[in-house]
Coordinates of C-alpha atoms in Angstrom, one line a residue:
M1 CA -138.4 -63.2 -238.3
S2 CA -138.2 -67.0 -237.6
P3 CA -136.0 -69.2 -239.8
P4 CA -137.7 -70.5 -243.0
D5 CA -139.1 -74.0 -243.0
L6 CA -137.1 -75.1 -246.1
A7 CA -133.8 -73.4 -246.4
L8 CA -130.9 -73.2 -248.9
R9 CA -127.8 -71.8 -247.3
G10 CA -124.4 -70.8 -248.8
L11 CA -125.1 -72.3 -252.2
R12 CA -122.2 -72.3 -254.7
L13 CA -122.6 -73.7 -258.1
E14 CA -119.7 -74.3 -260.5
T15 CA -119.0 -75.7 -264.0
G16 CA -115.8 -76.6 -265.8
S17 CA -113.0 -78.5 -264.2
P18 CA -112.6 -78.6 -260.4
A19 CA -109.0 -77.3 -260.9
S20 CA -110.2 -74.3 -262.8
P21 CA -113.9 -73.8 -262.0
V22 CA -116.3 -71.3 -263.4
V23 CA -118.5 -70.0 -260.6
L24 CA -122.2 -69.6 -261.7
V25 CA -123.7 -68.7 -258.3
D26 CA -122.1 -68.0 -255.0
G27 CA -123.2 -67.6 -251.4
I28 CA -126.9 -67.9 -252.2
D29 CA -129.3 -68.0 -249.2
L30 CA -133.0 -68.8 -249.9
G31 CA -135.8 -69.9 -247.7
I32 CA -139.5 -70.9 -248.1
T33 CA -141.9 -70.6 -245.2
R34 CA -145.3 -72.3 -245.1
G35 CA -148.1 -69.8 -246.0
R36 CA -145.7 -67.2 -247.5
V37 CA -144.3 -66.3 -250.9
Q38 CA -140.6 -65.8 -251.3
A39 CA -139.7 -64.3 -254.7
L40 CA -136.3 -64.7 -256.4
V41 CA -136.0 -61.9 -259.0
G42 CA -133.2 -60.8 -261.3
T43 CA -132.1 -60.5 -264.9
S44 CA -132.1 -63.4 -267.3
G45 CA -129.0 -65.6 -267.0
G46 CA -128.3 -64.5 -263.4
G47 CA -128.7 -68.0 -261.9
K48 CA -132.3 -67.9 -260.7
S49 CA -133.4 -71.2 -262.3
L50 CA -130.1 -73.0 -261.5
S51 CA -130.5 -72.0 -257.8
T52 CA -134.0 -73.5 -257.6
L53 CA -133.0 -76.7 -259.4
A54 CA -130.2 -77.1 -256.9
L55 CA -132.8 -77.0 -254.1
L56 CA -134.2 -80.3 -255.6
G57 CA -131.0 -81.9 -256.8
L58 CA -131.9 -81.4 -260.4
L59 CA -128.9 -79.6 -261.7
P60 CA -128.1 -80.1 -265.4
R61 CA -125.1 -82.1 -266.5
G62 CA -121.9 -80.2 -266.1
V63 CA -123.1 -78.1 -263.2
R64 CA -122.2 -79.1 -259.6
R65 CA -122.9 -77.9 -256.1
S66 CA -119.5 -77.2 -254.5
A67 CA -120.8 -75.7 -251.3
G68 CA -124.0 -75.1 -249.5
S69 CA -126.6 -76.9 -247.4
I70 CA -130.3 -77.6 -247.7
S71 CA -132.4 -78.1 -244.5
L72 CA -136.0 -79.0 -243.8
D73 CA -137.6 -77.8 -240.5
G74 CA -134.1 -77.2 -239.2
V75 CA -132.6 -80.6 -240.2
E76 CA -129.8 -80.6 -242.8
L77 CA -130.5 -83.0 -245.6
T78 CA -128.2 -85.5 -247.2
E79 CA -128.1 -85.8 -251.0
A80 CA -130.7 -88.6 -250.8
G81 CA -132.8 -86.4 -248.6
V82 CA -132.7 -83.6 -251.2
V83 CA -133.8 -86.0 -253.9
A84 CA -136.6 -87.2 -251.6
L85 CA -138.1 -83.7 -251.5
R86 CA -139.3 -83.9 -255.1
G87 CA -143.1 -84.2 -255.4
R88 CA -144.0 -85.2 -251.8
T89 CA -142.4 -82.2 -250.1
V90 CA -141.8 -79.7 -253.0
G91 CA -143.9 -79.5 -256.1
L92 CA -142.2 -77.9 -259.2
V93 CA -143.9 -75.8 -261.8
Q94 CA -141.6 -74.9 -264.6
Q95 CA -141.8 -72.2 -267.3
N96 CA -143.0 -73.1 -270.8
P97 CA -145.6 -75.7 -269.8
T98 CA -145.8 -77.0 -273.4
G99 CA -142.3 -78.5 -273.1
C100 CA -143.0 -80.2 -269.7
F101 CA -145.6 -82.7 -271.1
N102 CA -145.2 -85.8 -273.2
P103 CA -147.3 -84.9 -276.3
I104 CA -148.3 -88.6 -276.9
V105 CA -149.5 -89.2 -273.3
T106 CA -152.9 -88.2 -272.0
I107 CA -153.3 -85.8 -269.1
G108 CA -154.7 -88.7 -267.0
R109 CA -151.7 -90.8 -267.8
H110 CA -149.4 -88.0 -266.6
F111 CA -151.2 -88.1 -263.2
Q112 CA -151.1 -91.8 -263.1
E113 CA -147.3 -92.0 -263.7
T114 CA -146.6 -89.2 -261.2
L115 CA -148.7 -90.8 -258.5
A116 CA -147.4 -94.3 -259.2
L117 CA -144.1 -93.2 -257.7
T118 CA -145.9 -93.0 -254.3
G119 CA -147.5 -96.4 -254.8
T120 CA -150.9 -95.0 -255.8
G121 CA -153.0 -97.3 -257.9
A122 CA -154.8 -96.2 -261.2
R123 CA -158.3 -95.7 -259.6
A124 CA -157.0 -93.6 -256.7
A125 CA -154.8 -91.7 -259.1
R126 CA -157.8 -90.8 -261.3
A127 CA -159.7 -89.6 -258.3
T128 CA -156.8 -87.5 -257.2
A129 CA -156.3 -86.1 -260.7
V130 CA -160.0 -85.0 -260.8
A131 CA -159.8 -83.4 -257.4
R132 CA -156.6 -81.4 -258.2
L133 CA -157.8 -80.3 -261.6
A134 CA -161.0 -79.0 -260.0
E135 CA -159.0 -77.2 -257.4
V136 CA -157.0 -75.3 -260.1
G137 CA -160.2 -74.2 -261.8
F138 CA -161.4 -76.7 -264.4
D139 CA -165.2 -77.1 -264.5
A140 CA -165.1 -80.6 -266.1
P141 CA -161.9 -82.2 -264.8
A142 CA -162.8 -85.8 -265.6
R143 CA -163.1 -84.9 -269.3
L144 CA -159.7 -83.4 -269.3
L145 CA -158.0 -86.7 -268.4
E146 CA -158.7 -88.2 -271.8
L147 CA -157.1 -85.2 -273.7
Y148 CA -153.5 -84.8 -274.9
P149 CA -151.4 -81.8 -274.1
F150 CA -151.5 -80.4 -277.6
Q151 CA -155.3 -80.1 -277.3
L152 CA -155.0 -77.6 -274.5
S153 CA -154.0 -73.9 -274.5
G154 CA -150.9 -72.6 -272.8
G155 CA -152.9 -71.3 -269.9
M156 CA -154.8 -74.6 -269.5
L157 CA -151.5 -76.5 -269.6
Q158 CA -150.0 -74.3 -266.8
R159 CA -153.1 -75.0 -264.7
V160 CA -152.5 -78.7 -265.3
A161 CA -148.9 -78.3 -264.4
I162 CA -149.8 -76.8 -261.1
A163 CA -152.3 -79.5 -260.5
L164 CA -149.6 -82.1 -261.2
A165 CA -147.3 -80.3 -258.8
L166 CA -150.0 -80.6 -256.1
A167 CA -150.7 -84.3 -256.8
C168 CA -148.8 -85.5 -253.7
D169 CA -150.0 -82.7 -251.5
P170 CA -146.6 -81.1 -251.0
P171 CA -146.3 -78.3 -248.4
F172 CA -144.0 -76.2 -250.7
L173 CA -144.2 -75.2 -254.3
V174 CA -141.4 -73.9 -256.6
A175 CA -142.8 -71.8 -259.5
D176 CA -140.2 -70.9 -262.1
E177 CA -141.5 -68.1 -264.3
P178 CA -145.1 -69.5 -264.1
T179 CA -146.6 -66.7 -266.3
T180 CA -144.0 -66.7 -269.1
D181 CA -145.6 -66.6 -272.6
L182 CA -149.1 -66.2 -271.2
D183 CA -151.4 -63.3 -272.1
L184 CA -152.2 -60.7 -269.4
V185 CA -155.6 -62.1 -268.5
V186 CA -154.2 -65.7 -268.1
Q187 CA -151.2 -64.4 -266.1
A188 CA -153.6 -62.7 -263.6
Q189 CA -155.6 -66.0 -263.3
I190 CA -152.4 -68.0 -262.6
L191 CA -151.2 -65.5 -260.0
D192 CA -154.7 -65.6 -258.3
L193 CA -154.5 -69.4 -258.3
L194 CA -151.1 -69.4 -256.7
D195 CA -152.3 -66.8 -254.1
G196 CA -155.3 -69.0 -253.4
L197 CA -153.1 -72.0 -252.8
R198 CA -151.0 -70.0 -250.3
R199 CA -154.1 -68.8 -248.4
H200 CA -156.3 -72.0 -248.5
R201 CA -153.6 -74.7 -248.3
G202 CA -151.0 -72.7 -246.3
I203 CA -148.5 -73.8 -248.9
G204 CA -145.1 -72.0 -249.1
I205 CA -144.1 -70.8 -252.5
L206 CA -140.7 -69.9 -254.0
L207 CA -141.6 -67.7 -257.0
V208 CA -138.9 -67.3 -259.6
T209 CA -139.4 -64.4 -262.0
H210 CA -137.9 -61.4 -263.8
D211 CA -141.2 -59.6 -263.7
L212 CA -141.5 -57.1 -260.8
S213 CA -145.2 -56.7 -261.4
V214 CA -145.6 -60.4 -260.4
V215 CA -143.4 -59.8 -257.4
A216 CA -145.5 -56.8 -256.3
R217 CA -148.7 -58.7 -256.7
L218 CA -147.7 -61.9 -254.9
A219 CA -144.5 -61.8 -252.8
D220 CA -144.0 -61.4 -249.1
E221 CA -140.2 -61.4 -249.3
V222 CA -137.9 -60.8 -252.2
A223 CA -134.3 -61.7 -253.0
V224 CA -132.6 -60.0 -255.9
L225 CA -130.1 -62.1 -257.7
I226 CA -127.6 -60.4 -260.0
E227 CA -124.8 -62.2 -261.8
G228 CA -124.9 -65.2 -259.4
R229 CA -125.0 -63.2 -256.2
I230 CA -127.9 -62.0 -254.0
V231 CA -127.5 -58.2 -253.7
E232 CA -130.6 -57.5 -251.6
S233 CA -133.0 -59.6 -249.6
R234 CA -135.9 -58.2 -247.6
D235 CA -139.7 -57.8 -247.3
A236 CA -141.4 -56.9 -250.6
H237 CA -142.9 -53.6 -249.4
G238 CA -139.6 -52.3 -248.1
L239 CA -137.8 -53.3 -251.3
F240 CA -140.2 -51.4 -253.5
A241 CA -140.4 -48.4 -251.2
T242 CA -136.7 -47.9 -250.4
P243 CA -134.4 -50.2 -252.4
R244 CA -130.9 -50.3 -251.0
D245 CA -128.7 -51.8 -253.6
P246 CA -127.9 -49.9 -256.9
C247 CA -128.8 -53.0 -258.9
T248 CA -132.2 -53.2 -257.2
R249 CA -132.8 -49.5 -257.9
A250 CA -131.9 -50.1 -261.6
L251 CA -134.4 -52.9 -261.9
L252 CA -137.1 -50.8 -260.3
D253 CA -136.3 -47.8 -262.5
V254 CA -136.8 -50.0 -265.6
H255 CA -140.0 -51.5 -264.2
F256 CA -141.5 -48.1 -263.5
A257 CA -140.4 -46.7 -266.8
L258 CA -142.2 -49.5 -268.6
Q259 CA -145.2 -49.4 -266.3
P260 CA -145.6 -45.8 -264.9
E261 CA -149.0 -46.6 -263.5
A262 CA -147.3 -48.8 -260.9
L263 CA -145.9 -45.6 -259.3
C264 CA -149.4 -44.6 -258.4
A265 CA -150.4 -48.1 -257.0

């Protein structure tokens, strides 16, 4: 397989004092390829979200990258280059969409402020917002611009979050637990939307999740992250059919115990 277009290699994240660090993740290799879905799966607290935030230089205070490189199309990026990925090259969709919006700012204003960072004026920003909202499935996108986040359901907000992530036409998308707290029908709609973006836009997606049903539905490749280390990384079909690592087998055993119908799929 050819190298990924956007790659994170040898990531090590630490907290605490440099003299006596606490290692949070170590030796993480991840890649996103245009037109494909790379899933990062594992138990809660294993370092999935931190690893993806490192990809965009968005680590929380007190956490540092002590090793690792990030490259785009084979060119290693500086710290400034990593920051420059945000929005234009990589769109970010976070879990819990309600917490990602300013409740006293309209949806239209969210788009305007996002696109202002690229020098886009208010009129052009409105046109882009309408186009992106229509792309993610809203029938009357212009009306939506005047609404506030609290006036929308969780599923609608997640669609808006995806539309915002697409505002600058990035070739890659990072989706961190995009179906968390959504009912099953809305979850399926969001996954169909992401799959459509992959197919029609050729966008590359890094899908972060603890839900193996989501992985089975959408992913081409899967990396299993357990306690800060990737224990297995391979194509999705092979991982489900013949898991190699005991931790992967344990995750699959739990998955099939909770959803026995998946055994017959």
